[in-house]
GROMACS .gro file of C-alpha atoms in nm:
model
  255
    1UNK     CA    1   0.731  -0.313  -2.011
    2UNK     CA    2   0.468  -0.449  -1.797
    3UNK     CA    3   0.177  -0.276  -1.633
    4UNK     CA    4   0.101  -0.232  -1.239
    5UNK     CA    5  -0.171  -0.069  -1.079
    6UNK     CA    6  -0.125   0.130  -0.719
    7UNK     CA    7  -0.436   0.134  -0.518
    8UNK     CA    8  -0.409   0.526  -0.300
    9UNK     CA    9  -0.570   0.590   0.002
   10UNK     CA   10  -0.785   0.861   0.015
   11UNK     CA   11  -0.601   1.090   0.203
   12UNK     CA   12  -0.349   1.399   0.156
   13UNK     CA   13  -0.397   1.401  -0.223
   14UNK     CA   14  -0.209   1.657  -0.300
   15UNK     CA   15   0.063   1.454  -0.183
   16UNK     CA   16   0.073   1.183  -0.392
   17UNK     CA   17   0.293   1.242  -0.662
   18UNK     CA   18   0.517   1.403  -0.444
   19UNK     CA   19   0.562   1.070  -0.197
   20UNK     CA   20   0.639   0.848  -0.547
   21UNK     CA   21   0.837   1.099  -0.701
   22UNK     CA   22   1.077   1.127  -0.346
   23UNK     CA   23   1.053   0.762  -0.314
   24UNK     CA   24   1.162   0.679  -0.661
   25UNK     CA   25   1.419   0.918  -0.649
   26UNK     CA   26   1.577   0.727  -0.284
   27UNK     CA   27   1.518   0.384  -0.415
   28UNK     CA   28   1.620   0.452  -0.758
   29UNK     CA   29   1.269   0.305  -0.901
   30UNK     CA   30   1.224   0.385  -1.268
   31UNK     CA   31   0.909   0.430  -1.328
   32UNK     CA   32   0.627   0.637  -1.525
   33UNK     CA   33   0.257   0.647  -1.360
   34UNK     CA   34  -0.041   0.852  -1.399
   35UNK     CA   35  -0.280   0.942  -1.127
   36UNK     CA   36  -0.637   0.879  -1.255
   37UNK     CA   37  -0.835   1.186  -1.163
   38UNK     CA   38  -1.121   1.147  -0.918
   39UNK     CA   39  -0.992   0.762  -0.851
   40UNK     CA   40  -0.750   0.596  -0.608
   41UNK     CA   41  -0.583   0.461  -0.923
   42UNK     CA   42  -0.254   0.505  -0.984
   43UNK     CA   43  -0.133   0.325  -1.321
   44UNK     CA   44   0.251   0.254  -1.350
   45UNK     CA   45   0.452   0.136  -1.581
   46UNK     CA   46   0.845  -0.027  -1.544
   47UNK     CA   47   1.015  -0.290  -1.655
   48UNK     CA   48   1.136  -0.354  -1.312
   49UNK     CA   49   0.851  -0.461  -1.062
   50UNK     CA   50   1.077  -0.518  -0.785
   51UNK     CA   51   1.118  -0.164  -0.740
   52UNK     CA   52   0.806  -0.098  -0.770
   53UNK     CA   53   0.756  -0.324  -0.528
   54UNK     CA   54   0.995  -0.168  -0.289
   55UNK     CA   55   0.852   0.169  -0.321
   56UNK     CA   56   0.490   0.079  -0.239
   57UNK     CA   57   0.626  -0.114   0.086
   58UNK     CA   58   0.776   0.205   0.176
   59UNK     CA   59   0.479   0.432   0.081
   60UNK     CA   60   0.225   0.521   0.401
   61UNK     CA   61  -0.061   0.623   0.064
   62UNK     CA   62  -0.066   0.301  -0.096
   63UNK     CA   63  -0.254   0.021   0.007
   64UNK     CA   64  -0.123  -0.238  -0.212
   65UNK     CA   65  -0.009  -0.298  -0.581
   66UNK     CA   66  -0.036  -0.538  -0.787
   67UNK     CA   67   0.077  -0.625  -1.182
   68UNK     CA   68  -0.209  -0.625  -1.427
   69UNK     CA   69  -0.303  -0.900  -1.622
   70UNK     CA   70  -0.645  -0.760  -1.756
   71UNK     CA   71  -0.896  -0.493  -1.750
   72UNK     CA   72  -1.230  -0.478  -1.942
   73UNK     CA   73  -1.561  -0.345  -1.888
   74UNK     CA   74  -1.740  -0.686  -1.746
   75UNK     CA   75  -1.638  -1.012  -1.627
   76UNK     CA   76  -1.718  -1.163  -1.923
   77UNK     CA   77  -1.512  -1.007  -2.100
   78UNK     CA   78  -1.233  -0.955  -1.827
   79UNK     CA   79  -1.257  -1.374  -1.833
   80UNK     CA   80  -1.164  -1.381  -2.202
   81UNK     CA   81  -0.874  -1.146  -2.232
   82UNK     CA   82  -0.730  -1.377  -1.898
   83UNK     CA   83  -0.742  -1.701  -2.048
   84UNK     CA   84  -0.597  -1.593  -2.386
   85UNK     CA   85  -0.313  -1.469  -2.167
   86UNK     CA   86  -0.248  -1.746  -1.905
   87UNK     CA   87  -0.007  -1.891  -2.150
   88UNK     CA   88   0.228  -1.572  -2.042
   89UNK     CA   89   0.189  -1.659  -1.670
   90UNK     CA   90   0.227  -2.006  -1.690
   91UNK     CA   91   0.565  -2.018  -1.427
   92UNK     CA   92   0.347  -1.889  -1.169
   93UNK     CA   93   0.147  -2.220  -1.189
   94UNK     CA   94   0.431  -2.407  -1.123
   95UNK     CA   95   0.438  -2.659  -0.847
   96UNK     CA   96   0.157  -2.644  -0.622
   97UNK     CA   97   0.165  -2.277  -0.535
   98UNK     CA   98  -0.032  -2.176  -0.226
   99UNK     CA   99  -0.291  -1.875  -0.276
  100UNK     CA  100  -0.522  -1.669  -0.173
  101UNK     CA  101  -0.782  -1.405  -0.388
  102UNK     CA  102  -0.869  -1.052  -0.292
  103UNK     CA  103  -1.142  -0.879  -0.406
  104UNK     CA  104  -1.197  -0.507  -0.365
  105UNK     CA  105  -1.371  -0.230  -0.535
  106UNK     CA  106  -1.393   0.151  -0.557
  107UNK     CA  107  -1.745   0.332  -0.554
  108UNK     CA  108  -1.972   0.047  -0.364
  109UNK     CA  109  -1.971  -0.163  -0.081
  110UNK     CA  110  -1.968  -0.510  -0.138
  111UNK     CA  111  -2.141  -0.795   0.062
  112UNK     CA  112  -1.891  -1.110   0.164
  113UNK     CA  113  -2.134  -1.331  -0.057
  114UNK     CA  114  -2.130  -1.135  -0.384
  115UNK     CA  115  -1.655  -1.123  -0.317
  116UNK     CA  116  -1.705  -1.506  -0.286
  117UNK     CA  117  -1.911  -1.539  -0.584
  118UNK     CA  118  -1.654  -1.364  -0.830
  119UNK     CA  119  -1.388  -1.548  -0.689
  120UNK     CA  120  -1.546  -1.874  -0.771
  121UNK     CA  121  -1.569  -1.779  -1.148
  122UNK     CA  122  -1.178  -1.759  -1.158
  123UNK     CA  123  -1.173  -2.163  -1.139
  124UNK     CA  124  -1.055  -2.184  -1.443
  125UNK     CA  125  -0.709  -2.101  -1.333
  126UNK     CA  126  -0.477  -2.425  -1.323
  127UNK     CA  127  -0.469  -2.347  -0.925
  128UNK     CA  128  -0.370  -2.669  -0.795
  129UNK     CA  129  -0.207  -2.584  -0.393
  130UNK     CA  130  -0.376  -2.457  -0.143
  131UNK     CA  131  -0.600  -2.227  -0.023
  132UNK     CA  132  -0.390  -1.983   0.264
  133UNK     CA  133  -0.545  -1.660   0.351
  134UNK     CA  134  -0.236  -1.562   0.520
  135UNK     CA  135   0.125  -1.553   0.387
  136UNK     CA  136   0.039  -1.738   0.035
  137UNK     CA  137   0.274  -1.788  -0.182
  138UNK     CA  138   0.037  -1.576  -0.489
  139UNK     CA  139  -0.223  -1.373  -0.389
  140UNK     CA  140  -0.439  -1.249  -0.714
  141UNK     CA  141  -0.661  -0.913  -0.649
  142UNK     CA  142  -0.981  -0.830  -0.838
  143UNK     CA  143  -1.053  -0.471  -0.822
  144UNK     CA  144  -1.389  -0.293  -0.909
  145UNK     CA  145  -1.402   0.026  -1.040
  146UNK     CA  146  -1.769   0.202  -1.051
  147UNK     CA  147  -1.858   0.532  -1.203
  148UNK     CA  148  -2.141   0.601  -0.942
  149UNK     CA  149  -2.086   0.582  -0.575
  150UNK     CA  150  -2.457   0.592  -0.489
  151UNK     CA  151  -2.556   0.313  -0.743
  152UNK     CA  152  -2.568  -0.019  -0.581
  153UNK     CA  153  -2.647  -0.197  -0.950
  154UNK     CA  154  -2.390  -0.343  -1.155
  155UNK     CA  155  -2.448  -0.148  -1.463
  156UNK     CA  156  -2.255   0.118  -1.403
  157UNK     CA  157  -1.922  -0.124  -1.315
  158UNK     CA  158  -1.696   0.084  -1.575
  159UNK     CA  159  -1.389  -0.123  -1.527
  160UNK     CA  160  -1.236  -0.459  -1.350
  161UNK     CA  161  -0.925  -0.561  -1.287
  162UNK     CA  162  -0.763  -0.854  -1.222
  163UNK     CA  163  -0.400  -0.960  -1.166
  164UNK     CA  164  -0.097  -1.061  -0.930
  165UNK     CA  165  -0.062  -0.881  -0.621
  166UNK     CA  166   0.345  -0.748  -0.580
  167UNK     CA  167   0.355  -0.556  -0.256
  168UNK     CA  168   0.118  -0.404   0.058
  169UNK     CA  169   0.192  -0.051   0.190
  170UNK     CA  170   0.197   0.067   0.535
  171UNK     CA  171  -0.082   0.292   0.556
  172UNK     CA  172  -0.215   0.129   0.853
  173UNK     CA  173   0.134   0.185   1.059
  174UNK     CA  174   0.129   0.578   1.115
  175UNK     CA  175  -0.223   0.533   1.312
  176UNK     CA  176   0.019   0.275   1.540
  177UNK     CA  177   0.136   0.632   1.684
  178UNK     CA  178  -0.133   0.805   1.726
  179UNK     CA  179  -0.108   0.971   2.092
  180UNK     CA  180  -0.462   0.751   2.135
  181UNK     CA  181  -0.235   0.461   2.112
  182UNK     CA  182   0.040   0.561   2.257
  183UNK     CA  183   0.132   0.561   2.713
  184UNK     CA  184   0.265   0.902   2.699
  185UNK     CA  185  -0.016   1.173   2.657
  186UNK     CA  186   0.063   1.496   2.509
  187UNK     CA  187  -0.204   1.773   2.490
  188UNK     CA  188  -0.140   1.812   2.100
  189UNK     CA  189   0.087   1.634   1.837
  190UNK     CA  190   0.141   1.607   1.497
  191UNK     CA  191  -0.114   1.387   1.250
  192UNK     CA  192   0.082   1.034   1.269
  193UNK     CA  193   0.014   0.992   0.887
  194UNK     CA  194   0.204   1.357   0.791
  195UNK     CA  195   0.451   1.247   0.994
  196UNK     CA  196   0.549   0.948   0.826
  197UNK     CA  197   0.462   1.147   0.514
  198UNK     CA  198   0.717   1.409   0.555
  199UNK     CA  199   0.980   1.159   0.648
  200UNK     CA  200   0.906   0.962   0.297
  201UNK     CA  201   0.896   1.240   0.075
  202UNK     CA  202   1.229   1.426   0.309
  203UNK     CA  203   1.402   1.059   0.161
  204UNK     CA  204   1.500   0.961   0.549
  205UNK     CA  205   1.711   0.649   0.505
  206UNK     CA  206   1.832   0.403   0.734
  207UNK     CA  207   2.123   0.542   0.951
  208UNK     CA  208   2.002   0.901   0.872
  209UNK     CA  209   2.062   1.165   1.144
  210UNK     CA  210   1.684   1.327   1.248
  211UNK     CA  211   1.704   1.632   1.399
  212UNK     CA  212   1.381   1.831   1.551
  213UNK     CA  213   1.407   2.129   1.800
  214UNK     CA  214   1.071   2.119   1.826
  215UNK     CA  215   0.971   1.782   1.948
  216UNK     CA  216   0.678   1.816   2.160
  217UNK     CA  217   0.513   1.487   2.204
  218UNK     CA  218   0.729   1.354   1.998
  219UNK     CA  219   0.565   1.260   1.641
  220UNK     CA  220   0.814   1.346   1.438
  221UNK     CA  221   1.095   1.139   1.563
  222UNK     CA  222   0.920   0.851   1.665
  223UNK     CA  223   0.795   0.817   1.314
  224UNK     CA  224   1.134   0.840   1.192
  225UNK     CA  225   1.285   0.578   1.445
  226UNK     CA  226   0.997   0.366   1.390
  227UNK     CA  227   1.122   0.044   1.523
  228UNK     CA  228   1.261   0.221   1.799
  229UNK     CA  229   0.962   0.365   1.964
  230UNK     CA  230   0.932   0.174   2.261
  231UNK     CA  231   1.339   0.306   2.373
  232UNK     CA  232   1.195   0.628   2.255
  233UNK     CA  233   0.897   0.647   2.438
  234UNK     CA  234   1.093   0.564   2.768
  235UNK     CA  235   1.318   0.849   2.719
  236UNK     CA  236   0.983   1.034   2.666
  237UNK     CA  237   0.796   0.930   3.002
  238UNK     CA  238   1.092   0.931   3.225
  239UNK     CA  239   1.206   1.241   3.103
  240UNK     CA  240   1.545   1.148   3.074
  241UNK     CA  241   1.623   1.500   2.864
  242UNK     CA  242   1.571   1.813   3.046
  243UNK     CA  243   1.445   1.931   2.727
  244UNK     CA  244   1.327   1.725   2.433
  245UNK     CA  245   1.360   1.998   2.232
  246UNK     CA  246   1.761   1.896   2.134
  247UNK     CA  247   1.663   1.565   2.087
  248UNK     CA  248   1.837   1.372   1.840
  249UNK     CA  249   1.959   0.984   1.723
  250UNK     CA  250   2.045   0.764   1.462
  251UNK     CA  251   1.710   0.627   1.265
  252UNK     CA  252   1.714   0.273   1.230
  253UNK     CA  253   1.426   0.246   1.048
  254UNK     CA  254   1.464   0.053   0.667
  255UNK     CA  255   1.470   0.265   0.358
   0.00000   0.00000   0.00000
C-alpha cells in the first residue's frame, strides 16, 4: 500500500472530510487518510492511486497530490532515504522522460532563487529528457512544511517532502464564476466555491438531473453544468424563462 499526500486549500475546513468522503463514495476510491491538524496536509493511503487520482481532479479543496517517496526532517537526510529508494522507481526513468520540479511549502514564503536552489540538489536523479514546465511527462513536487509561520530561518523546517506528482484539483475553477467574472450581473449570488462544493459532496454525476427553484443569478446550476455555462448564461441574459426559478437541465459536466 503506497503513500500519497493531498495538499488542501485553506478554505471551508470543516468541509473537508466531507468532500473526500462523498467523492470516494461516487468514484468508488478506497482509501484511508488523515487530516493533519492545523496543516493543509492530508495523508492517504490506497493501493490504487488512480483513484486517488480521480478524486483529487474532481475535488474544488485540493490543490494537487502527489505519491510520497520520502519525508525527513532536512534535506540531508530527505536526500538519503531517496537514493536508497530510487531502485523502487526505476520504470519511471525509463526512456527519456520529460519533467518538470515543483517546489512549494507551508508556513513561509519562498524567494524564486532559494525553489531553484533545492531543485538543483535533486541532480542526482538519472533525469535524462527534458526540461518542460508545461505538460511533462513526470512532474516531482518538494513540499516544505514549517512549524512557525513568522520564522523566515530554516531551523524550524519540521518536515520535507518529496515525490511524484499524480493529479491537480480544480480549486481555481469555481472563482471562473464568480459574478465579477461573469456578463450577467446579479445584485447577490452564491460563493462560486460552495457551489461547486455542494455539488461534490451532493455526488452530482454526469447526466444527473439539477433541479433549483431558487436560482437567482444562477450559481448553483451553472456550477453544476459547468461546461455549459456559456448556453446557460444566454438563457440567463436574454431571459428566455419567464422565471428562472423552474429552471432545470441535464448536467453534462464529468463525474
Amino acid at each position: 500500500m503506497k503513500t500519497y499526500l493531498i495538499h488542501l486549500i485553506h478554505s471551508c475546513l470543516n468541509f473537508r472530510s466531507a468532500e473526500i468522503d462523498a467523492l470516494c463514495e461516487m468514484l468508488h476510491a478506497k482509501i484511508t487518510y488523515e487530516i493533519k491538524e492545523g496543516t493543509p496536509f492530508c495523508i492517504v493511503k490506497t493501493e490504487n492511486g488512480d483513484s486517488l487520482s480521480r478524486v483529487v481532479s474532481r475535488s474544488v479543496l485540493s490543490r494537487y497530490a502527489f505519491e510520497i517517496w520520502a519525508a525527513a526532517g532536512s534535506y540531508s537526510e530527505l536526500f538519503t532515504k531517496v537514493k536508497t529508494k530510487l531502485q523502487d522507481y526505476q520504470e519511471c526513468f525509463k526512456g527519456k522522460p520529460s519533467y518538470r520540479f515543483s517546489v512549494e511549502s507551508f508556513g513561509r514564503t519562498l524567494s524564486q532563487d532559494y525553489k531553484v536552489e533545492r531543485i538543483e540538489e535533486f541532480g542526482f536523479l538519472p533525469l535524462k529528457g527534458a526540461v518542460k514546465l508545461k505538460d511533462p511527462e513526470i512532474e516531482f513536487c518538494v513540499v516544505e512544511y514549517y512549524t512557525s509561520p513568522r520564522d523566515q530561518t530554516s531551523v524550524d523546517l519540521k518536515t520535507v517532502f518529496f515525490g511524484k506528482m499524480i493529479a491537480h484539483g480544480c480549486c481555481r475553477t469555481p472563482y471562473l464564476y464568480d459574478l465579477k467574472h461573469r456578463k450577467y450581473i446579479g445584485n447577490t449570488s452564491m460563493d462560486p466555491l460552495m457551489s461547486f462544493l455542494m455539488n461534490n459532496i451532493g455526488k452530482v454525476r454526469q447526466y444527473d438531473l439539477v433541479y433549483d427553484p431558487f436560482v437567482g443569478s444562477g450559481e448553483s446550476v451553472c456550477s453544476s453544468s459547468h461546461r455549459l455555462f456559456v448556453r446557460l448564461l444566454w438563457f440567463v441574459m436574454c431571459s428566455a424563462f419567464s422565471s428562472l426559478r423552474y429552471f432545470y437541465y441535464k448536467v453534462l459536466i464529468s463525474a
